[in-house]
Coordinates of C-alpha atoms in Angstrom, one line a residue:
Chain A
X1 CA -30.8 -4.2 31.7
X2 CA -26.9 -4.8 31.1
X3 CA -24.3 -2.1 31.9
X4 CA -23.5 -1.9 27.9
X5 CA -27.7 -0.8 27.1
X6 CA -27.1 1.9 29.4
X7 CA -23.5 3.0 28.0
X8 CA -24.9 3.1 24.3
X9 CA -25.5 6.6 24.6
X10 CA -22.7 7.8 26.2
X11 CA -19.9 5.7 24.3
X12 CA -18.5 8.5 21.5
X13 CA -17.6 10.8 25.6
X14 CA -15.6 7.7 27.0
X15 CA -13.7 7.2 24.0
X16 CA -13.1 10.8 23.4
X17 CA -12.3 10.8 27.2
X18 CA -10.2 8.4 26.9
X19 CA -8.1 9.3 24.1
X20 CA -7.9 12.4 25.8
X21 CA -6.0 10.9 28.3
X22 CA -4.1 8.4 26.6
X23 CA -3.0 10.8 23.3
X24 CA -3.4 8.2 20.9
X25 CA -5.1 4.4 21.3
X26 CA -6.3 1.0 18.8
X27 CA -9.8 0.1 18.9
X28 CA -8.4 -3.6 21.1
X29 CA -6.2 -1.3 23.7
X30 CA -9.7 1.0 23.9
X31 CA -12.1 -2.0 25.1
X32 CA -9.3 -2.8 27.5
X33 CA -8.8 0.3 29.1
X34 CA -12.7 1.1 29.9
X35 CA -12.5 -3.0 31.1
X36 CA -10.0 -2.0 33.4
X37 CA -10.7 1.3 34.6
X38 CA -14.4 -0.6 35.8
X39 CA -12.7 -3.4 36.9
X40 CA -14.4 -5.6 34.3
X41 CA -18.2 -3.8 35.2
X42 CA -18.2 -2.2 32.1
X43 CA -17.4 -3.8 28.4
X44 CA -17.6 -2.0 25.4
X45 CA -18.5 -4.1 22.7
X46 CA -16.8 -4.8 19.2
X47 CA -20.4 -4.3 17.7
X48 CA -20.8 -0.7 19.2
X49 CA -16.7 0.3 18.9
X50 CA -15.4 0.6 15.6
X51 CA -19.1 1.9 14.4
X52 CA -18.2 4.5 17.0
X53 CA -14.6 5.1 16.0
X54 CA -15.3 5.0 12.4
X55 CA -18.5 7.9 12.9
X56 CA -15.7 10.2 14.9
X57 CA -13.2 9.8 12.6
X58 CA -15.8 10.4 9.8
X59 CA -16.8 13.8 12.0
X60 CA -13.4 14.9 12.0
X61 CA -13.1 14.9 15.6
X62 CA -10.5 11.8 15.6
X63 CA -7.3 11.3 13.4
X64 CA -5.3 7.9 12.4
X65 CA -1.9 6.8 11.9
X66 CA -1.0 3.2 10.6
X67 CA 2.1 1.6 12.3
X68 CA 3.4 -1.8 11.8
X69 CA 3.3 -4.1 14.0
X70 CA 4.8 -7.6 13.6
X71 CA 3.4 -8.8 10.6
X72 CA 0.2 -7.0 11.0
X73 CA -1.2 -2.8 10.7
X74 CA -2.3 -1.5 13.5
X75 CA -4.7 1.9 13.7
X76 CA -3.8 4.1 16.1
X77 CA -6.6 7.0 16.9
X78 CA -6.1 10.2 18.4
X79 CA -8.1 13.2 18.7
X80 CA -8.0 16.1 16.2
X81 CA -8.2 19.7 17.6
X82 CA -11.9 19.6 16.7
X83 CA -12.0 16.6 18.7
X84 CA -10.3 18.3 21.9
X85 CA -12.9 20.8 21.8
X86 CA -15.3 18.3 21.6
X87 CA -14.7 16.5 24.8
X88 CA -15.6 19.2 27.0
X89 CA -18.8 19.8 25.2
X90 CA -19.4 16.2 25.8
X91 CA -18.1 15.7 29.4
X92 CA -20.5 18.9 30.2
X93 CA -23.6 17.2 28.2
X94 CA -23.3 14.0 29.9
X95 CA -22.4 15.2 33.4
X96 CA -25.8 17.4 33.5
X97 CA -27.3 14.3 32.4
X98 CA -26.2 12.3 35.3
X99 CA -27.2 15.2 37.7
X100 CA -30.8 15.2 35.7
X101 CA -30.9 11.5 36.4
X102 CA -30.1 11.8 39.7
X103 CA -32.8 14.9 40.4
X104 CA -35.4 11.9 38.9
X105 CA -34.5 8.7 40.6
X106 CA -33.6 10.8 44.2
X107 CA -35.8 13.9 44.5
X108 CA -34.5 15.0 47.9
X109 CA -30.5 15.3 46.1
X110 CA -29.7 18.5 45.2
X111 CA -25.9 19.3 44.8
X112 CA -26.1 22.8 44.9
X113 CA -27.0 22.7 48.7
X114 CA -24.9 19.7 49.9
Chain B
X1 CA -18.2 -21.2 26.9
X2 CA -15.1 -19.6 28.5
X3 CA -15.5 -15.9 28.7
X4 CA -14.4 -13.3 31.1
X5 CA -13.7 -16.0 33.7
X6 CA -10.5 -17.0 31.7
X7 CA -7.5 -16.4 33.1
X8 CA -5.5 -13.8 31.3
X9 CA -1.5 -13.4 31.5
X10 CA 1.4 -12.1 29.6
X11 CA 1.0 -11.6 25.7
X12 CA 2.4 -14.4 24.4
X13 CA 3.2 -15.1 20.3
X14 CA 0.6 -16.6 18.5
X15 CA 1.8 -20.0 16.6
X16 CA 2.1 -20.6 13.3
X17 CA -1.1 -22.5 13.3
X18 CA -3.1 -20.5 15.7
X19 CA -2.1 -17.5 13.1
X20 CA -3.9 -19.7 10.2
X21 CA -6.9 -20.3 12.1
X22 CA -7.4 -16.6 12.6
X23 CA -6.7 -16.1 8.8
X24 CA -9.1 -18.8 7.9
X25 CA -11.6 -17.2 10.0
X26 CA -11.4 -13.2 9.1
X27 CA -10.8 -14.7 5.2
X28 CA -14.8 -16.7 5.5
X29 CA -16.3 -12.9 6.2
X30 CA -15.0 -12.3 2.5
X31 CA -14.0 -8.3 3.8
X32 CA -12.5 -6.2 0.4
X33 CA -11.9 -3.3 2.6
X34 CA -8.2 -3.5 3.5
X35 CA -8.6 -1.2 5.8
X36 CA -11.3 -3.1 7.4
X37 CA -9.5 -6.5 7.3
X38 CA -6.5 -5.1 9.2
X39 CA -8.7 -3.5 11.5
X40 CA -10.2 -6.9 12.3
X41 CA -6.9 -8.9 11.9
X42 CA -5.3 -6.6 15.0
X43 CA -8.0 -6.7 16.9
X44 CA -8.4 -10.5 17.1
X45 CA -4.4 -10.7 17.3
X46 CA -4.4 -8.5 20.1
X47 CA -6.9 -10.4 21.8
X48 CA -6.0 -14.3 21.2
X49 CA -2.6 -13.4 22.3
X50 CA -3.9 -12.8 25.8
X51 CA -4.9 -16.4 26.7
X52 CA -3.3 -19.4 27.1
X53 CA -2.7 -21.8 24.0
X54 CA -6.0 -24.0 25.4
X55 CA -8.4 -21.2 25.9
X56 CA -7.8 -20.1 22.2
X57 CA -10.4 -22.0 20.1
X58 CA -12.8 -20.7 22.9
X59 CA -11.7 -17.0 22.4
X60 CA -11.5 -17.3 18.8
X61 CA -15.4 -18.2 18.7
X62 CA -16.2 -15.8 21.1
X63 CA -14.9 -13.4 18.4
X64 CA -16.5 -15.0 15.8
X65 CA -19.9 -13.9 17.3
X66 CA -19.0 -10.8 17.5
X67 CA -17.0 -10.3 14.1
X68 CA -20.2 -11.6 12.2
X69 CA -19.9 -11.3 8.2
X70 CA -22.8 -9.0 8.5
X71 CA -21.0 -6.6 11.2
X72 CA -18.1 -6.5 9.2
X73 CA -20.2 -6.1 5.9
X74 CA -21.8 -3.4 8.0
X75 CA -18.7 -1.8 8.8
X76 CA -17.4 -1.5 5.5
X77 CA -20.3 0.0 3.7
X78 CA -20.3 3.0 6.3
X79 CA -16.9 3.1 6.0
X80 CA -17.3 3.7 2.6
X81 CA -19.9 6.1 2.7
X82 CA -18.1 8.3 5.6
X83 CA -15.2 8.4 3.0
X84 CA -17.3 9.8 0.3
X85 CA -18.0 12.0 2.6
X86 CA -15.0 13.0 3.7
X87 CA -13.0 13.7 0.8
X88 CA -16.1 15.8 0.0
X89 CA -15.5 17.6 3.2
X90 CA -11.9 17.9 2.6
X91 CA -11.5 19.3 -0.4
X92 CA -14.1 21.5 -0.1
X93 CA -12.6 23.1 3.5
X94 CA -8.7 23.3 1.4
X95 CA -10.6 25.4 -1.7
X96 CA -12.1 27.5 0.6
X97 CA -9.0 28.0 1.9
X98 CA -7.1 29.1 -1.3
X99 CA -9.1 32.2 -0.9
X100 CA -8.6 32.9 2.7
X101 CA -5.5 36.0 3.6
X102 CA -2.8 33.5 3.9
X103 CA -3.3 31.6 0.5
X104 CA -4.8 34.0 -1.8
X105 CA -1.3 35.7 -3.2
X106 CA -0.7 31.7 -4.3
X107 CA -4.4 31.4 -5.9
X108 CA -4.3 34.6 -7.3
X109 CA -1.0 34.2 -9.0
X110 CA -1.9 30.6 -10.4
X111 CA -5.4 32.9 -11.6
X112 CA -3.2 35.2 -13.5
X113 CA -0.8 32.7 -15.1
X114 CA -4.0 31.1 -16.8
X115 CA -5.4 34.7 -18.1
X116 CA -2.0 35.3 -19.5
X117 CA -2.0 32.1 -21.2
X118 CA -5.7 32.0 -22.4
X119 CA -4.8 35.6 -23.7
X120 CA -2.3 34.6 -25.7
X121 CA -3.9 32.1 -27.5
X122 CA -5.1 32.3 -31.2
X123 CA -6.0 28.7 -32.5
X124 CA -8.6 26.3 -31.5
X125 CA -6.2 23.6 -31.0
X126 CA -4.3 25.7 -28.1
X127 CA -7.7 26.3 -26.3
X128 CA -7.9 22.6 -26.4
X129 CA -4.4 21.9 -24.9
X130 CA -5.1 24.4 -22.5
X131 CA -8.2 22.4 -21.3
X132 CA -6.3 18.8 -21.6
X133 CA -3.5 19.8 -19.1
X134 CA -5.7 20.0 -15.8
X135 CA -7.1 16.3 -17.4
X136 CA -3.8 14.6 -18.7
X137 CA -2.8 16.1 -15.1
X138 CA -5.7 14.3 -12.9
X139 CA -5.1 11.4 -15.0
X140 CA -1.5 11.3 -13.9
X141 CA -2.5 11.8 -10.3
X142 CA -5.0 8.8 -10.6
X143 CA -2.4 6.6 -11.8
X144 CA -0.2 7.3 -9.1
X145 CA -3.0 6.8 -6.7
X146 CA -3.5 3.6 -8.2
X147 CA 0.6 3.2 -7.9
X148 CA 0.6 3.8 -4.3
X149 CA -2.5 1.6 -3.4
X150 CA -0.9 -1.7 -4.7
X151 CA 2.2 -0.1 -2.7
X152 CA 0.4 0.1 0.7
X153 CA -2.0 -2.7 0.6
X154 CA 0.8 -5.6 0.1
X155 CA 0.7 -6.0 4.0
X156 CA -2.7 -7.1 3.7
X157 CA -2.4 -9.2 0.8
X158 CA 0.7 -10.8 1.9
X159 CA -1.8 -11.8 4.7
X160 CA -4.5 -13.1 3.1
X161 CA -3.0 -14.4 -0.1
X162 CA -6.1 -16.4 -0.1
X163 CA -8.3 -13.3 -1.3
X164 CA -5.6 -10.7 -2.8
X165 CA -7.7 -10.3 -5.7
X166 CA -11.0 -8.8 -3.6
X167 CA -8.6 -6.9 -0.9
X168 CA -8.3 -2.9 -2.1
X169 CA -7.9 0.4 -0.5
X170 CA -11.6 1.8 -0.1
X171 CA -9.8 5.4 0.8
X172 CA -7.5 5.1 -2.4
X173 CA -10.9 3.9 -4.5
X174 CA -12.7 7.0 -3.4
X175 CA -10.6 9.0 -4.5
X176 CA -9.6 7.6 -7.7
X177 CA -13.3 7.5 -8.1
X178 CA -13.0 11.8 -7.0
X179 CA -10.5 12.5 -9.5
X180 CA -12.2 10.7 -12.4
X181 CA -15.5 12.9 -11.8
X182 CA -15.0 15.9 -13.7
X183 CA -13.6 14.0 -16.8
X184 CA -17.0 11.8 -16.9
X185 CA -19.0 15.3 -16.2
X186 CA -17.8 16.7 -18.8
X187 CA -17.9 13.9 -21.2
X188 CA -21.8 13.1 -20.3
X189 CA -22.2 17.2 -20.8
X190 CA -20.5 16.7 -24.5
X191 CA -22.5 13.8 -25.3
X192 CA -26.0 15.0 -23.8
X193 CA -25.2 18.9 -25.7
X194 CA -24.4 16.5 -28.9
X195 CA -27.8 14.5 -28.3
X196 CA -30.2 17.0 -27.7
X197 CA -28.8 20.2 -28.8
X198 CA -27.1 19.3 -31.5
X199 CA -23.9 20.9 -30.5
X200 CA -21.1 19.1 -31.9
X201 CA -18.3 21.3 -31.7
X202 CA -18.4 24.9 -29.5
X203 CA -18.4 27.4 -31.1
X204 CA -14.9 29.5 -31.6
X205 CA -16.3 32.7 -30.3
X206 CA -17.2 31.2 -26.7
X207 CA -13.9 28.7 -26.8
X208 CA -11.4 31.0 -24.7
X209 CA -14.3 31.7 -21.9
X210 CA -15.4 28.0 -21.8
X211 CA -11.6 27.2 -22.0
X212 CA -10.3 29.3 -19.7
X213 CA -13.8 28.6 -16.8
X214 CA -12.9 24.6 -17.2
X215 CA -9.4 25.2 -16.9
X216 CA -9.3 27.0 -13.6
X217 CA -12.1 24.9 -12.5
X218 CA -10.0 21.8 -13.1
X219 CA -6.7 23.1 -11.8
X220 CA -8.1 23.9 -8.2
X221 CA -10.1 20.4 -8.4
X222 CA -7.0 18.7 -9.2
X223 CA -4.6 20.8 -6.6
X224 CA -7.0 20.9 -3.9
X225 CA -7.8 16.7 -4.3
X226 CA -4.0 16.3 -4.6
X227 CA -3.5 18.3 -1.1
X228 CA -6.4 16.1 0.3
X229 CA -4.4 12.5 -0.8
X230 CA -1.0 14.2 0.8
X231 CA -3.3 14.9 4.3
X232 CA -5.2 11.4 4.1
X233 CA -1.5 9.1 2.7
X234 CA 0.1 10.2 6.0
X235 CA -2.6 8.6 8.3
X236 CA -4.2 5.8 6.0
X237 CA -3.9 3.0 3.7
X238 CA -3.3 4.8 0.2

């Protein structure tokens, strides 16, 4: 199984992460940053991005602005207030995910003792 | 095919003819949604401008696969169902707020300037102007929508002259769509009263009550979708 079936899941919490960190980002400058933050491991896809980007926006938890660029418009995203609260609640969900994981695939780890 | 194993340097610009190519490309998915088609347009400018001027026919079918017509097809009928949606949301979230603490003096005072009026009224052609404001209004809202639409998608058409005709504002069509609603509502509930009730005028003794109910009901229809274009013209294509 590829890297990108096992992101699915947790794609809307790295690009609320991530525009978290970076105050506002385009869907191109997005697929770049997780690519370079992985060195290359991980690559969103175009097919899974701007379904995901659209869905936020759609939620309320991201906003746009249009800016012109050359001869082109380019859509910034950045996160609404609804959308800062948000990424807690979804780094929280996804990090007790990873420890559940990890309780399944190594039985003997248990954080709270090490 | 090249992929990730292509070397990547500076952004460079995209030539005359490389910029074609792209066009010709984005304008064979046959994408109305000018949101949508600059979406697209960025994305794959971003990206060609990456690699070298001999890696580019490569790249530029590696984003063919994933830019299928179907994706982008995809992409624009969930587009416009989330904006349905959203106005929907909107509006609703800015009337419930004319009667929160902050904004009620405001709604109440616009309330008590349409008793005094529908009080002072004595002829069934006044009840009728009173109801055609709120409509003449959204009607002059719609065509400044429309205005402003053909104002902020020339980018996009000046891109792909090829298909002007199909490129609009799905946002701007939503909510042209919004503000005709209660005009055809209230025209099907004239004809249908007409049809099956035989109703063909209402009756003088119920025309301040009906008057003054569509009235209000129109103006805070008509404020609250105005409020949602001013939120939704700073941050999108209308």
């Amino acid at each position: 199984m590829s890297n990108n079936n096992l992101i699915k899941g947790s794609l809307q919490t790295i690009i609320l992460k991530l525009l978290e960190e970076n105050d506002r980002m385009y869907g191109y400058e997005i697929t770049q940053k997780v690519k370079e933050l992985t060195a290359g491991e991980i690559k969103i896809t175009e097919g899974a991005l701007y379904p995901a980007l659209h869905k936020l926006e759609a939620d309320g938890l991201l906003t746009t602005e249009i800016e012109q660029v050359d001869n082109r418009v380019r859509k910034y995203y950045s996160l609404t207030k609804d959308g800062q609260k948000e990424v807690d609640n979804k780094m929280a969900e996804l990090q007790g995910f990873v420890e559940n994981l990890q309780r399944i695939l190594n039985p003997t780890w248990n954080p709270g003792l090490t | 095919m090249k992929t990730s194993k292509v070397v990547r340097r500076e952004m460079r610009n995209l030539t005359a003819i490389e910029l074609q190519s792209i066009k010709s490309a984005i304008v064979r998915k046959e994408i109305s949604s000018a949101e949508i088609l600059m979406e697209v347009y960025d994305h794959y400018v971003s990206h060609l401008q990456e690699f070298k001027e001999v890696d580019f026919d490569d790249q530029l079918a590696e984003l063919e696969e994933k830019f299928t017509y179907g994706y982008c097809h995809s992409l624009q009928a969930n587009l416009q169902k989330n904006l349905r949606k959203d106005i929907s949301k909107s509006q609703w979230l800015i009337i419930k707020n004319y009667f929160c603490f902050s904004k009620l003096i405001y709604s109440l005072g616009l309330l008590l300037i349409l008793f005094t009026v529908s009080m002072n009224l004595r002829s069934e052609d006044q009840y009728f102007l009173m109801m055609y404001v709120p409509i003449i209004l959204l009607a002059v809202f719609s065509i400044f929508v429309l205005f402003n639409w053909r104002k902020r998608t020339r980018i996009a058409k000046s891109v792909f002259a090829e298909q002007k005709d199909i490129i609009k504002s799905y946002l701007s069509e939503a909510l042209v769509l919004r503000i005709t609603l209660p005009v055809l509502i209230l025209n099907g509930l004239l004809q249908m009263s007409k049809i099956f009730l035989n109703i063909h005028e209402i009756p003088f003794a119920f025309l301040p009550q009906i008057s003054l109910v569509l009235t209000i009901g129109l103006m805070f229809y008509g404020i609250s979708l105005f409020e949602v274009w001013k939120i939704k013209s700073k941050t999108s294509l209308i």
